[in-house]
Each structure stands twice: as C-alpha cells, then as structure tokens.
C-alpha cells in the first residue's frame, strides 16, 4: 500500500509533479459547459368557484351521476344472472337526492328485503331494497320452483338464509370495496345503521319472470360521482406527472472484499473497483436494486459533483419510447 501524500504536498510523476487542482481535474472532469435542467414553475393556484345554493329537494343534474347509475344497474343485471341464475334486467328510472336513513324508512312493504353493504370503514354506505315480488322470484328460482304469482308473504328465516347467499355477491358490483353486511326486513332498524351524510336514491325497474318489479338502490354520494368517467382523466394525469418525485441513485461499481480487509482499511488506502476507468455511472430509478434509468459521465460543475447523461436506460425508454437513444 502506497503512503498517501499530504494535502499540500504535490505527488511525483514522470513529468514532474501534479498540483491538487490538476489531480481534481483528472478525477472529476469539469462539466461546467453542461446545461442545467429547466426548473418547472409550480402551477398558479386557480380560484375555486363557489357553488350556488340549490334547494335540497331538487336533484342536481350530472351526466356522470347518471352514467354511474347505469353502470351499477348493468352490473346488477349481470350479477343476478351469473350468481342467482335469474335473467333480471335492471333499468334506472329516477335518481333523487336523499339520505340513506330517509330513503330506506320512507316505504315499508311486507316481504321486502333490504340488502346492506358496508364500505372499507365498516359503515353501511349502500342499501339495495328488493321488493317482495322480486324476492320471491329469487327464492323460488334458487329452490327450483316455478315463478310465484301469489300475494307477497312475510319472509321466513329459511327465506332470509337463501336470500343472504344470493345477495352476498351483489355487494362488490354496487361499488369498489363494498362488502355484504346483512339482510334486514325492518326499515326503521335499517335506517338506524345507515351511514349519515348526503346520498342518492336510484329508483329501479327490474324485468324478471315476465313482469316488472320495483327495486331501489340507496348509495352515498361518493359512490355516485357528478363527473363523468374519463372527463377529467387527462388533466389529472398531467398534474400528477408534474408533481411526481422519483428517487435517482448513482452507482459507480460494486466491491466485494473479505471482512478482515474491510476492518483494516485506513485513510489513504486504495481500492480497485474492477471496472475500466471510463466506465459510465449508472443512474438507477429508486434504490440500489432499481432499474437502470440512464448511463452518465461523472464530473464536477463548480464546487458540486455532476453527471452528464450519455445514454437512456430501460426505465426511461419504457416511459417514453419516442426517445430510445
């Protein structure tokens, strides 16, 4: 091991001595001619419009809300056929603003079933009120019986157990993250467990067994957004791209050595990295195990270390194939 030179002591060479400045230049080339990346100015804050007051009994219009309601009804129709074996066509008739408690307790019908669905926090955020006629069709179909044409009757414990098995797969199609919570027959009790806050009542008509049957779906406002799907997708993606921060790691080389040698290292010791002197530095997206984003030449700019990109790596080419070089 060669004895290191003192900070103010020049090192001997074949042509004489090198000054500390010359040594710094050889180790880290001057990259002062490289252009700085333009700093993107933060977007100017936009004033938020003040929403106009609307009477609580007037349903606000919104294409996104109507589209979301139709999507839910289509998923219910498909789920009834796949999981219940019933060709039940759900059609949206009307959308009205109402709280869950008010909507579920507004009407009581003998033989109806209230399918309660809970969100991720455990609150009952959606209720599917199935009329007595449709409930009997679901029960008889599950038992292999004919389509009932008699007067609705009270649901027995066996009926409720059958409906619970049939209605359980319907919860996820009502909204993302929704789980089946249970079936209730008492509207007042169902109102007591409903989540508070603004909600909507979707009045449905269900075509099944050669007849039309009423049904209602009560959902919180978050499950029925006002904005149409994809209407603001591009601006949101653009904003997130500007504000996204990525961790970049510069890797020169990896060195493996015995632990005994590592413990014997002292200031001035020399380690051979095992790579050519002109080996480019790899810029990794993320930590040391990240994917290679670019290769670069290491140097200095002023009193700071710098790298000049020489080639784009797989990570950057995947983000923008137009710049493959």
mmCIF file of C-alpha atoms in Angstrom:
data_model
loop_
_atom_site.group_PDB
_atom_site.id
_atom_site.type_symbol
_atom_site.label_atom_id
_atom_site.label_comp_id
_atom_site.label_asym_id
_atom_site.label_seq_id
_atom_site.Cartn_x
_atom_site.Cartn_y
_atom_site.Cartn_z
ATOM 1 C CA UNK A 1 0.000 0.000 0.000
ATOM 2 C CA UNK A 2 1.476 3.341 -1.052
ATOM 3 C CA UNK A 3 1.776 6.035 1.553
ATOM 4 C CA UNK A 4 -0.710 8.823 0.835
ATOM 5 C CA UNK A 5 0.543 12.310 0.187
ATOM 6 C CA UNK A 6 -0.152 15.210 2.482
ATOM 7 C CA UNK A 7 -2.895 17.647 1.414
ATOM 8 C CA UNK A 8 -0.403 20.386 0.493
ATOM 9 C CA UNK A 9 2.271 18.070 -0.856
ATOM 10 C CA UNK A 10 2.485 17.502 -4.646
ATOM 11 C CA UNK A 11 2.667 13.949 -5.978
ATOM 12 C CA UNK A 12 5.681 12.974 -8.191
ATOM 13 C CA UNK A 13 5.026 11.926 -11.821
ATOM 14 C CA UNK A 14 7.151 11.200 -14.899
ATOM 15 C CA UNK A 15 6.889 14.838 -15.954
ATOM 16 C CA UNK A 16 7.348 16.334 -12.566
ATOM 17 C CA UNK A 17 4.573 16.889 -10.005
ATOM 18 C CA UNK A 18 0.772 17.378 -10.149
ATOM 19 C CA UNK A 19 -0.897 20.071 -8.161
ATOM 20 C CA UNK A 20 -4.047 19.311 -6.137
ATOM 21 C CA UNK A 21 -6.109 21.226 -8.737
ATOM 22 C CA UNK A 22 -4.741 19.043 -11.534
ATOM 23 C CA UNK A 23 -5.488 15.898 -9.565
ATOM 24 C CA UNK A 24 -9.064 17.101 -9.007
ATOM 25 C CA UNK A 25 -9.417 17.783 -12.732
ATOM 26 C CA UNK A 26 -8.240 14.277 -13.638
ATOM 27 C CA UNK A 27 -10.519 12.598 -11.139
ATOM 28 C CA UNK A 28 -13.569 14.694 -11.898
ATOM 29 C CA UNK A 29 -13.710 16.340 -15.352
ATOM 30 C CA UNK A 30 -15.121 19.846 -15.491
ATOM 31 C CA UNK A 31 -18.735 19.713 -16.753
ATOM 32 C CA UNK A 32 -19.429 23.438 -16.450
ATOM 33 C CA UNK A 33 -20.478 23.554 -20.114
ATOM 34 C CA UNK A 34 -23.486 21.296 -19.469
ATOM 35 C CA UNK A 35 -26.865 22.965 -19.396
ATOM 36 C CA UNK A 36 -28.946 22.931 -16.268
ATOM 37 C CA UNK A 37 -32.325 21.256 -16.414
ATOM 38 C CA UNK A 38 -35.037 23.901 -16.617
ATOM 39 C CA UNK A 39 -36.893 24.218 -13.364
ATOM 40 C CA UNK A 40 -40.609 23.939 -13.918
ATOM 41 C CA UNK A 41 -42.558 26.675 -12.252
ATOM 42 C CA UNK A 42 -45.319 25.445 -9.963
ATOM 43 C CA UNK A 43 -48.792 25.817 -11.433
ATOM 44 C CA UNK A 44 -50.525 29.014 -10.494
ATOM 45 C CA UNK A 45 -53.316 28.477 -7.990
ATOM 46 C CA UNK A 46 -56.719 28.650 -9.578
ATOM 47 C CA UNK A 47 -59.580 30.240 -7.670
ATOM 48 C CA UNK A 48 -62.158 27.698 -6.618
ATOM 49 C CA UNK A 49 -65.637 28.522 -7.882
ATOM 50 C CA UNK A 50 -68.254 28.974 -5.214
ATOM 51 C CA UNK A 51 -71.092 26.529 -5.650
ATOM 52 C CA UNK A 52 -74.504 28.093 -5.965
ATOM 53 C CA UNK A 53 -77.136 27.154 -3.443
ATOM 54 C CA UNK A 54 -79.662 24.601 -4.656
ATOM 55 C CA UNK A 55 -82.854 23.578 -2.860
ATOM 56 C CA UNK A 56 -82.396 20.245 -1.088
ATOM 57 C CA UNK A 57 -85.417 18.713 -2.847
ATOM 58 C CA UNK A 58 -84.072 19.473 -6.341
ATOM 59 C CA UNK A 59 -81.883 16.774 -7.802
ATOM 60 C CA UNK A 60 -78.705 18.332 -9.268
ATOM 61 C CA UNK A 61 -78.112 17.319 -12.841
ATOM 62 C CA UNK A 62 -74.936 15.488 -13.823
ATOM 63 C CA UNK A 63 -74.112 13.234 -16.724
ATOM 64 C CA UNK A 64 -71.504 11.467 -14.615
ATOM 65 C CA UNK A 65 -74.046 10.571 -11.953
ATOM 66 C CA UNK A 66 -76.488 9.147 -14.488
ATOM 67 C CA UNK A 67 -73.699 7.218 -16.204
ATOM 68 C CA UNK A 68 -72.526 5.752 -12.877
ATOM 69 C CA UNK A 69 -76.087 4.699 -12.024
ATOM 70 C CA UNK A 70 -76.469 2.938 -15.380
ATOM 71 C CA UNK A 71 -73.157 1.166 -14.872
ATOM 72 C CA UNK A 72 -74.295 -0.133 -11.481
ATOM 73 C CA UNK A 73 -77.636 -1.319 -12.888
ATOM 74 C CA UNK A 74 -75.844 -3.132 -15.724
ATOM 75 C CA UNK A 75 -73.526 -4.845 -13.249
ATOM 76 C CA UNK A 76 -76.520 -5.865 -11.113
ATOM 77 C CA UNK A 77 -78.203 -7.431 -14.144
ATOM 78 C CA UNK A 78 -75.076 -9.421 -14.967
ATOM 79 C CA UNK A 79 -74.546 -10.473 -11.347
ATOM 80 C CA UNK A 80 -78.155 -11.673 -10.983
ATOM 81 C CA UNK A 81 -77.706 -13.977 -13.969
ATOM 82 C CA UNK A 82 -74.249 -15.229 -13.009
ATOM 83 C CA UNK A 83 -74.785 -15.740 -9.271
ATOM 84 C CA UNK A 84 -78.555 -16.118 -8.868
ATOM 85 C CA UNK A 85 -79.483 -17.762 -12.177
ATOM 86 C CA UNK A 86 -82.159 -15.137 -12.871
ATOM 87 C CA UNK A 87 -82.459 -13.120 -16.069
ATOM 88 C CA UNK A 88 -83.259 -9.878 -14.254
ATOM 89 C CA UNK A 89 -82.869 -6.683 -16.285
ATOM 90 C CA UNK A 90 -82.291 -3.630 -14.056
ATOM 91 C CA UNK A 91 -83.273 -0.270 -15.535
ATOM 92 C CA UNK A 92 -82.716 3.148 -13.946
ATOM 93 C CA UNK A 93 -85.957 5.132 -13.658
ATOM 94 C CA UNK A 94 -85.032 8.099 -11.490
ATOM 95 C CA UNK A 95 -82.232 9.487 -9.303
ATOM 96 C CA UNK A 96 -83.179 11.580 -6.274
ATOM 97 C CA UNK A 97 -81.066 13.167 -3.508
ATOM 98 C CA UNK A 98 -81.918 11.755 -0.085
ATOM 99 C CA UNK A 99 -80.142 10.448 2.997
ATOM 100 C CA UNK A 100 -79.822 6.691 3.462
ATOM 101 C CA UNK A 101 -81.947 6.739 6.606
ATOM 102 C CA UNK A 102 -84.756 8.736 4.997
ATOM 103 C CA UNK A 103 -84.722 6.682 1.813
ATOM 104 C CA UNK A 104 -84.849 3.266 3.469
ATOM 105 C CA UNK A 105 -87.522 4.217 6.012
ATOM 106 C CA UNK A 106 -89.776 6.075 3.560
ATOM 107 C CA UNK A 107 -91.742 2.988 2.485
ATOM 108 C CA UNK A 108 -92.392 -0.343 4.154
ATOM 109 C CA UNK A 109 -93.623 -3.321 2.178
ATOM 110 C CA UNK A 110 -94.390 -6.774 3.607
ATOM 111 C CA UNK A 111 -91.941 -9.320 2.281
ATOM 112 C CA UNK A 112 -89.295 -6.873 1.103
ATOM 113 C CA UNK A 113 -85.582 -7.469 1.732
ATOM 114 C CA UNK A 114 -83.005 -4.757 2.397
ATOM 115 C CA UNK A 115 -79.511 -5.806 1.311
ATOM 116 C CA UNK A 116 -76.999 -3.784 3.378
ATOM 117 C CA UNK A 117 -73.480 -3.185 2.057
ATOM 118 C CA UNK A 118 -70.605 -1.740 4.082
ATOM 119 C CA UNK A 119 -67.544 0.161 2.914
ATOM 120 C CA UNK A 120 -63.931 -0.213 3.985
ATOM 121 C CA UNK A 121 -64.542 1.618 7.273
ATOM 122 C CA UNK A 122 -67.449 -0.655 8.181
ATOM 123 C CA UNK A 123 -70.243 1.909 7.701
ATOM 124 C CA UNK A 124 -73.319 0.814 5.759
ATOM 125 C CA UNK A 125 -72.909 3.001 2.659
ATOM 126 C CA UNK A 126 -75.338 1.286 0.261
ATOM 127 C CA UNK A 127 -78.712 -0.471 0.550
ATOM 128 C CA UNK A 128 -80.497 -2.432 -2.157
ATOM 129 C CA UNK A 129 -84.215 -2.579 -1.341
ATOM 130 C CA UNK A 130 -85.678 -5.631 -3.111
ATOM 131 C CA UNK A 131 -89.447 -5.679 -3.365
ATOM 132 C CA UNK A 132 -91.484 -8.665 -2.184
ATOM 133 C CA UNK A 133 -92.224 -9.869 -5.717
ATOM 134 C CA UNK A 134 -88.593 -9.940 -6.818
ATOM 135 C CA UNK A 135 -87.543 -11.503 -3.503
ATOM 136 C CA UNK A 136 -89.972 -14.394 -4.037
ATOM 137 C CA UNK A 137 -88.664 -14.930 -7.584
ATOM 138 C CA UNK A 138 -85.098 -15.151 -6.250
ATOM 139 C CA UNK A 139 -86.135 -17.652 -3.557
ATOM 140 C CA UNK A 140 -88.197 -19.885 -5.833
ATOM 141 C CA UNK A 141 -85.541 -19.867 -8.553
ATOM 142 C CA UNK A 142 -82.914 -20.920 -6.013
ATOM 143 C CA UNK A 143 -85.175 -23.778 -4.882
ATOM 144 C CA UNK A 144 -86.009 -24.828 -8.436
ATOM 145 C CA UNK A 145 -89.680 -23.883 -8.109
ATOM 146 C CA UNK A 146 -91.977 -22.015 -10.530
ATOM 147 C CA UNK A 147 -92.255 -18.243 -10.743
ATOM 148 C CA UNK A 148 -94.652 -17.183 -7.958
ATOM 149 C CA UNK A 149 -97.840 -15.374 -8.900
ATOM 150 C CA UNK A 150 -99.497 -15.191 -5.496
ATOM 151 C CA UNK A 151 -99.612 -12.347 -2.988
ATOM 152 C CA UNK A 152 -96.322 -11.459 -1.273
ATOM 153 C CA UNK A 153 -95.765 -13.057 2.104
ATOM 154 C CA UNK A 154 -93.531 -12.442 5.060
ATOM 155 C CA UNK A 155 -90.008 -13.794 4.733
ATOM 156 C CA UNK A 156 -89.227 -16.785 6.921
ATOM 157 C CA UNK A 157 -85.786 -17.459 8.462
ATOM 158 C CA UNK A 158 -85.162 -20.020 5.701
ATOM 159 C CA UNK A 159 -86.107 -17.415 3.083
ATOM 160 C CA UNK A 160 -83.676 -14.928 4.621
ATOM 161 C CA UNK A 161 -80.893 -17.515 4.658
ATOM 162 C CA UNK A 162 -81.449 -18.218 0.946
ATOM 163 C CA UNK A 163 -81.536 -14.503 0.120
ATOM 164 C CA UNK A 164 -78.345 -13.921 2.080
ATOM 165 C CA UNK A 165 -76.484 -16.445 -0.052
ATOM 166 C CA UNK A 166 -77.936 -14.985 -3.248
ATOM 167 C CA UNK A 167 -77.366 -11.325 -2.359
ATOM 168 C CA UNK A 168 -73.831 -11.653 -0.974
ATOM 169 C CA UNK A 169 -72.158 -11.482 -4.444
ATOM 170 C CA UNK A 170 -74.144 -8.328 -5.300
ATOM 171 C CA UNK A 171 -72.273 -6.070 -2.854
ATOM 172 C CA UNK A 172 -68.973 -5.733 -4.795
ATOM 173 C CA UNK A 173 -70.772 -4.763 -8.024
ATOM 174 C CA UNK A 174 -72.505 -1.827 -6.302
ATOM 175 C CA UNK A 175 -69.215 -0.096 -5.544
ATOM 176 C CA UNK A 176 -65.489 -0.714 -5.244
ATOM 177 C CA UNK A 177 -64.553 -2.016 -1.803
ATOM 178 C CA UNK A 178 -68.153 -2.745 -0.798
ATOM 179 C CA UNK A 179 -68.815 -5.865 1.267
ATOM 180 C CA UNK A 180 -72.031 -7.668 2.138
ATOM 181 C CA UNK A 181 -73.162 -6.684 5.647
ATOM 182 C CA UNK A 182 -76.515 -8.460 6.011
ATOM 183 C CA UNK A 183 -80.198 -8.530 5.070
ATOM 184 C CA UNK A 184 -82.782 -6.594 7.064
ATOM 185 C CA UNK A 185 -86.576 -6.581 6.867
ATOM 186 C CA UNK A 186 -87.305 -3.745 9.310
ATOM 187 C CA UNK A 187 -86.862 -0.350 7.576
ATOM 188 C CA UNK A 188 -86.536 1.501 10.898
ATOM 189 C CA UNK A 189 -83.706 -0.726 12.064
ATOM 190 C CA UNK A 190 -82.019 -0.424 8.644
ATOM 191 C CA UNK A 191 -82.251 3.366 8.984
ATOM 192 C CA UNK A 192 -80.535 3.209 12.377
ATOM 193 C CA UNK A 193 -77.420 1.513 10.940
ATOM 194 C CA UNK A 194 -77.196 3.637 7.768
ATOM 195 C CA UNK A 195 -74.178 5.901 7.312
ATOM 196 C CA UNK A 196 -75.010 9.627 7.704
ATOM 197 C CA UNK A 197 -74.450 12.226 5.041
ATOM 198 C CA UNK A 198 -75.696 13.040 1.560
ATOM 199 C CA UNK A 199 -76.848 10.132 -0.586
ATOM 200 C CA UNK A 200 -78.941 9.290 -3.642
ATOM 201 C CA UNK A 201 -81.905 7.022 -4.216
ATOM 202 C CA UNK A 202 -81.856 5.213 -7.565
ATOM 203 C CA UNK A 203 -85.341 4.018 -8.440
ATOM 204 C CA UNK A 204 -85.072 0.808 -10.464
ATOM 205 C CA UNK A 205 -87.415 -1.293 -12.554
ATOM 206 C CA UNK A 206 -86.479 -4.969 -12.721
ATOM 207 C CA UNK A 207 -87.806 -7.119 -15.549
ATOM 208 C CA UNK A 208 -87.877 -10.742 -14.331
ATOM 209 C CA UNK A 209 -90.241 -13.656 -14.747
ATOM 210 C CA UNK A 210 -92.242 -11.896 -17.449
ATOM 211 C CA UNK A 211 -93.162 -8.917 -15.250
ATOM 212 C CA UNK A 212 -91.696 -5.648 -13.978
ATOM 213 C CA UNK A 213 -90.818 -5.394 -10.292
ATOM 214 C CA UNK A 214 -89.812 -2.318 -8.294
ATOM 215 C CA UNK A 215 -86.478 -2.001 -6.526
ATOM 216 C CA UNK A 216 -84.466 0.830 -5.025
ATOM 217 C CA UNK A 217 -80.755 1.353 -4.555
ATOM 218 C CA UNK A 218 -79.585 3.827 -1.909
ATOM 219 C CA UNK A 219 -75.924 4.857 -2.130
ATOM 220 C CA UNK A 220 -73.771 7.519 -0.521
ATOM 221 C CA UNK A 221 -72.671 10.446 -2.637
ATOM 222 C CA UNK A 222 -69.123 9.082 -3.064
ATOM 223 C CA UNK A 223 -70.457 6.031 -4.953
ATOM 224 C CA UNK A 224 -72.287 8.224 -7.469
ATOM 225 C CA UNK A 225 -69.860 10.967 -8.631
ATOM 226 C CA UNK A 226 -71.005 14.019 -10.552
ATOM 227 C CA UNK A 227 -68.144 13.901 -13.061
ATOM 228 C CA UNK A 228 -68.394 11.534 -15.988
ATOM 229 C CA UNK A 229 -65.787 8.768 -16.199
ATOM 230 C CA UNK A 230 -62.756 9.957 -18.212
ATOM 231 C CA UNK A 231 -63.951 13.580 -18.334
ATOM 232 C CA UNK A 232 -61.017 14.910 -16.308
ATOM 233 C CA UNK A 233 -58.650 11.967 -16.664
ATOM 234 C CA UNK A 234 -56.101 13.776 -18.839
ATOM 235 C CA UNK A 235 -55.723 16.933 -16.684
ATOM 236 C CA UNK A 236 -55.381 14.832 -13.521
ATOM 237 C CA UNK A 237 -52.711 12.636 -15.123
ATOM 238 C CA UNK A 238 -50.853 15.743 -16.294
ATOM 239 C CA UNK A 239 -50.887 17.307 -12.822
ATOM 240 C CA UNK A 240 -49.683 14.105 -11.179
ATOM 241 C CA UNK A 241 -46.841 13.771 -13.704
ATOM 242 C CA UNK A 242 -45.579 17.263 -12.874
ATOM 243 C CA UNK A 243 -45.724 16.742 -9.118
ATOM 244 C CA UNK A 244 -44.291 13.205 -9.086
ATOM 245 C CA UNK A 245 -40.896 12.852 -7.391
ATOM 246 C CA UNK A 246 -38.550 10.000 -8.320
ATOM 247 C CA UNK A 247 -35.509 8.878 -6.319
ATOM 248 C CA UNK A 248 -32.402 8.512 -8.522
ATOM 249 C CA UNK A 249 -29.342 6.607 -7.280
ATOM 250 C CA UNK A 250 -25.905 6.961 -8.928
ATOM 251 C CA UNK A 251 -23.949 3.672 -8.865
ATOM 252 C CA UNK A 252 -20.299 3.608 -9.854
ATOM 253 C CA UNK A 253 -19.445 -0.010 -9.046
ATOM 254 C CA UNK A 254 -19.853 -2.803 -6.511
ATOM 255 C CA UNK A 255 -16.924 -4.109 -4.472
ATOM 256 C CA UNK A 256 -16.695 -7.391 -2.625
ATOM 257 C CA UNK A 257 -13.942 -7.969 -0.067
ATOM 258 C CA UNK A 258 -13.241 -10.122 2.961
ATOM 259 C CA UNK A 259 -14.414 -8.725 6.259
ATOM 260 C CA UNK A 260 -10.842 -8.849 7.558
ATOM 261 C CA UNK A 261 -9.711 -6.463 4.812
ATOM 262 C CA UNK A 262 -12.637 -4.161 5.419
ATOM 263 C CA UNK A 263 -11.749 -3.788 9.091
ATOM 264 C CA UNK A 264 -8.128 -2.996 8.209
ATOM 265 C CA UNK A 265 -8.922 -0.037 5.928
ATOM 266 C CA UNK A 266 -7.265 3.232 6.898
ATOM 267 C CA UNK A 267 -7.317 6.750 5.397
ATOM 268 C CA UNK A 268 -5.278 6.730 2.211
ATOM 269 C CA UNK A 269 -5.928 3.100 1.324
ATOM 270 C CA UNK A 270 -6.541 2.345 -2.360
ATOM 271 C CA UNK A 271 -9.337 0.065 -3.572
ATOM 272 C CA UNK A 272 -9.536 -1.207 -7.142
ATOM 273 C CA UNK A 273 -13.134 -1.157 -8.336
ATOM 274 C CA UNK A 274 -12.553 -3.766 -11.046
ATOM 275 C CA UNK A 275 -14.112 -1.649 -13.835
ATOM 276 C CA UNK A 276 -12.477 0.357 -16.647
ATOM 277 C CA UNK A 277 -11.561 3.960 -15.893
ATOM 278 C CA UNK A 278 -14.041 5.189 -18.497
ATOM 279 C CA UNK A 279 -16.893 3.055 -17.146
ATOM 280 C CA UNK A 280 -20.067 5.207 -17.101
ATOM 281 C CA UNK A 281 -22.026 5.799 -13.947
ATOM 282 C CA UNK A 282 -25.431 4.072 -13.802
ATOM 283 C CA UNK A 283 -28.419 6.097 -12.651
ATOM 284 C CA UNK A 284 -30.986 3.814 -11.024
ATOM 285 C CA UNK A 285 -34.648 4.633 -10.537
ATOM 286 C CA UNK A 286 -35.117 4.008 -6.837
ATOM 287 C CA UNK A 287 -32.600 2.293 -4.580
ATOM 288 C CA UNK A 288 -29.543 0.209 -5.407
ATOM 289 C CA UNK A 289 -31.733 -2.566 -6.774
ATOM 290 C CA UNK A 290 -33.735 -0.252 -9.040
ATOM 291 C CA UNK A 291 -33.892 -0.424 -12.826
ATOM 292 C CA UNK A 292 -31.254 1.425 -14.872
ATOM 293 C CA UNK A 293 -32.706 4.759 -15.987
ATOM 294 C CA UNK A 294 -29.603 6.153 -17.714
ATOM 295 C CA UNK A 295 -25.816 5.970 -18.063
ATOM 296 C CA UNK A 296 -23.754 9.083 -17.416
ATOM 297 C CA UNK A 297 -20.252 10.548 -17.218
ATOM 298 C CA UNK A 298 -19.278 11.683 -13.737
ATOM 299 C CA UNK A 299 -17.617 15.063 -13.260
ATOM 300 C CA UNK A 300 -17.997 18.357 -11.467
ATOM 301 C CA UNK A 301 -19.707 21.673 -12.058
ATOM 302 C CA UNK A 302 -18.378 24.428 -9.890
ATOM 303 C CA UNK A 303 -17.980 23.037 -6.395
ATOM 304 C CA UNK A 304 -20.561 20.278 -6.832
ATOM 305 C CA UNK A 305 -20.418 16.807 -8.346
ATOM 306 C CA UNK A 306 -22.376 16.362 -11.591
ATOM 307 C CA UNK A 307 -23.198 13.716 -14.184
ATOM 308 C CA UNK A 308 -23.752 14.145 -17.928
ATOM 309 C CA UNK A 309 -26.277 11.717 -19.435
ATOM 310 C CA UNK A 310 -24.732 9.671 -22.220
ATOM 311 C CA UNK A 311 -27.430 7.056 -22.860
ATOM 312 C CA UNK A 312 -31.002 6.432 -21.749
ATOM 313 C CA UNK A 313 -31.692 3.189 -19.952
ATOM 314 C CA UNK A 314 -34.651 0.763 -19.997
ATOM 315 C CA UNK A 315 -36.582 2.651 -17.308
ATOM 316 C CA UNK A 316 -36.670 5.916 -19.274
ATOM 317 C CA UNK A 317 -37.265 4.227 -22.627
ATOM 318 C CA UNK A 318 -40.305 2.485 -21.165
ATOM 319 C CA UNK A 319 -41.738 5.839 -20.064
ATOM 320 C CA UNK A 320 -41.258 7.457 -23.478
ATOM 321 C CA UNK A 321 -40.413 5.086 -26.370
ATOM 322 C CA UNK A 322 -40.003 8.094 -28.693
ATOM 323 C CA UNK A 323 -36.605 8.785 -27.061
ATOM 324 C CA UNK A 324 -34.924 5.410 -27.333
ATOM 325 C CA UNK A 325 -31.360 6.740 -27.586
#
